[in-house]
Amino acid sequence: MNRLGSGEGLMFFAFIFIMGILGAGIVWGVSSFFGSGYDGRNVEASTLLDSLKVCFQEHDFFSPGFDVSKECGLNANVIDDGKHFIFVNGSKSFIYGVSDYINQCNFEGAKLNSGYPVCVNGTFVKDGARFDVVVGSNQRGRRVNYG
Amino acid sequence: MNSMILFAIVTLLSYLYIAQISNNFMNKKGASGGDNVLTWNLAYIIFAVLFAAILLGWINGVRDGASLWEDFYAQEISRAINSGLPGDDVYIDITPASVIGLKNGILKSEMFVVDNVDNSVSVRLTKNSGTKFNYFNNVDAVNWTIELVSGSATTNRLHFQIVEVQK
């Protein structure tokens, strides 16, 4: 009784392993050559900062119940999607969105890691008082399947 | 789509593996010691062909830059809307995207879609997928059309108008 077989099946997992290594190498090589997507988070944060700059001059951010999305013409669903952050700091402070972004944006090495949000800094002056502003964004293009 | 292909591969390989084990137990012929060489070779060949097909399909998708252009235009159009004011007319050169989209059989009306309800821009240049990006400016973008640039038959541009929120 020959129950050992011809041994063809023994190489099955080795075959898959080699294919995996080959595939990973090709994917890595192609990705390195063509680059990794388009990152417009910095631009989005800058645009939001510009919008807020105008709004800040016209409204009192520090009044109780101030609704930044309503008063500044921003879509509440987008600004509240957990990927945006607004922080105004001076004699008073105003914070909106994901408050932890203030930490994440200032971590050493965060700029080298695309998983962290991108923040831009600015300065507002109103009634002679200076306010530092940080606006952050971590929104990326989302893949949508139609198949 | 890719997950369905992967599922089909795993199912096929599982079937072949189980068939092989069953064959070993049966061991009726004994000529090849209960190990059907043909079955294994078939499994290897099918797996290799499907693996190569998926990989080549992916490389082809990356090579024509569809996903990159989708990402780029979804974000740039959102940026234009974010910076816009009601009454603005916006023109954006979308030639690279329209070339890829038309090549892949996407209708002009499906390539760039704005949803003023959830404030998003969708760009679709392949049959199976697209890219979506939200704009935060509380305005509506209406009258989207893709048109030829005046004086040139080889470039296309996207034209839309920004208006007050209508919803």
Coordinates of C-alpha atoms in Angstrom, one line a residue, chain A residues 2-3 5-9 11-13 15-16 19 23 26-27 30-31 34 37-40 43-44 47-48 51 73-75 78-79 139-147, chain B residues 27 32-33 35 37 40-41 44 47-48 51 55 58-59 62-63 67-68 70-72 75-76 79 82-83 119 122 124 127-138 167:
Chain A
N2 CA 1.6 3.2 -1.1
R3 CA -0.1 5.9 1.0
G5 CA 1.4 9.7 -2.7
S6 CA 3.5 11.6 -5.2
G7 CA 3.9 14.6 -3.0
E8 CA 2.3 17.1 -5.3
G9 CA 0.2 18.6 -2.6
M11 CA 4.1 22.2 -2.3
F12 CA 0.6 23.8 -2.1
F13 CA 1.3 26.2 0.8
F15 CA 3.3 27.8 -3.8
I16 CA 0.8 30.2 -2.2
M19 CA 2.8 33.9 -5.0
G23 CA 2.4 39.8 -5.5
I26 CA 4.9 43.8 -7.6
V27 CA 2.3 45.9 -5.7
V30 CA 4.1 49.7 -8.8
S31 CA 2.8 51.8 -5.9
F34 CA 3.1 55.8 -9.4
G37 CA -2.8 59.1 -4.1
Y38 CA -3.5 62.8 -3.8
D39 CA -3.5 64.4 -0.4
G40 CA -5.4 67.7 -0.4
V43 CA -5.5 72.8 1.1
E44 CA -8.8 71.9 2.6
T47 CA -9.6 77.0 2.7
L48 CA -11.5 76.4 6.0
S51 CA -13.5 81.0 5.5
G73 CA -22.1 79.0 6.3
L74 CA -20.5 75.6 6.8
N75 CA -22.3 72.3 6.4
V78 CA -19.4 67.7 7.0
I79 CA -17.8 69.7 9.8
Q139 CA -10.7 64.0 5.2
R140 CA -9.6 61.8 2.3
G141 CA -11.3 60.7 -0.9
R142 CA -13.4 57.7 -0.1
R143 CA -13.7 54.8 -2.6
V144 CA -17.2 54.0 -3.7
N145 CA -18.1 50.7 -5.3
Y146 CA -20.6 50.7 -8.2
G147 CA -20.2 47.0 -9.1
Chain B
N27 CA -7.1 5.3 -3.0
S32 CA -0.2 7.3 -8.3
G33 CA -0.2 6.3 -4.7
D35 CA -2.2 11.4 -5.0
V37 CA -1.2 14.7 -9.9
W40 CA -2.9 19.4 -8.0
N41 CA -1.5 20.7 -11.3
Y44 CA -1.8 25.3 -9.3
F47 CA -4.6 29.7 -9.0
A48 CA -1.6 31.1 -10.9
F51 CA -3.6 35.5 -9.4
L55 CA -2.6 41.5 -10.5
W58 CA -4.9 46.1 -10.8
I59 CA -1.7 47.3 -12.5
V62 CA -3.1 52.1 -11.6
R63 CA -1.2 52.5 -14.9
S67 CA -7.9 56.2 -9.2
L68 CA -5.4 59.0 -8.9
E70 CA -10.6 60.4 -9.4
D71 CA -9.0 61.4 -6.1
F72 CA -7.5 64.5 -7.6
Q75 CA -10.8 67.0 -4.1
E76 CA -10.1 69.9 -6.5
R79 CA -12.0 72.9 -3.1
N82 CA -15.4 75.5 -0.8
S83 CA -13.8 78.7 -2.1
N119 CA -22.5 67.9 0.1
S122 CA -18.3 61.9 -6.8
R124 CA -16.2 57.9 -11.5
K127 CA -17.0 50.8 -14.3
N128 CA -16.7 49.4 -10.8
S129 CA -15.6 52.2 -8.5
G130 CA -15.2 55.9 -8.0
T131 CA -14.1 58.5 -5.4
K132 CA -16.2 60.7 -3.2
F133 CA -15.2 63.8 -1.3
N134 CA -17.3 66.2 0.9
Y135 CA -17.2 70.0 0.6
F136 CA -18.0 72.0 3.8
N137 CA -19.2 75.2 2.2
N138 CA -23.0 75.4 2.6
K167 CA -32.8 72.3 -0.1

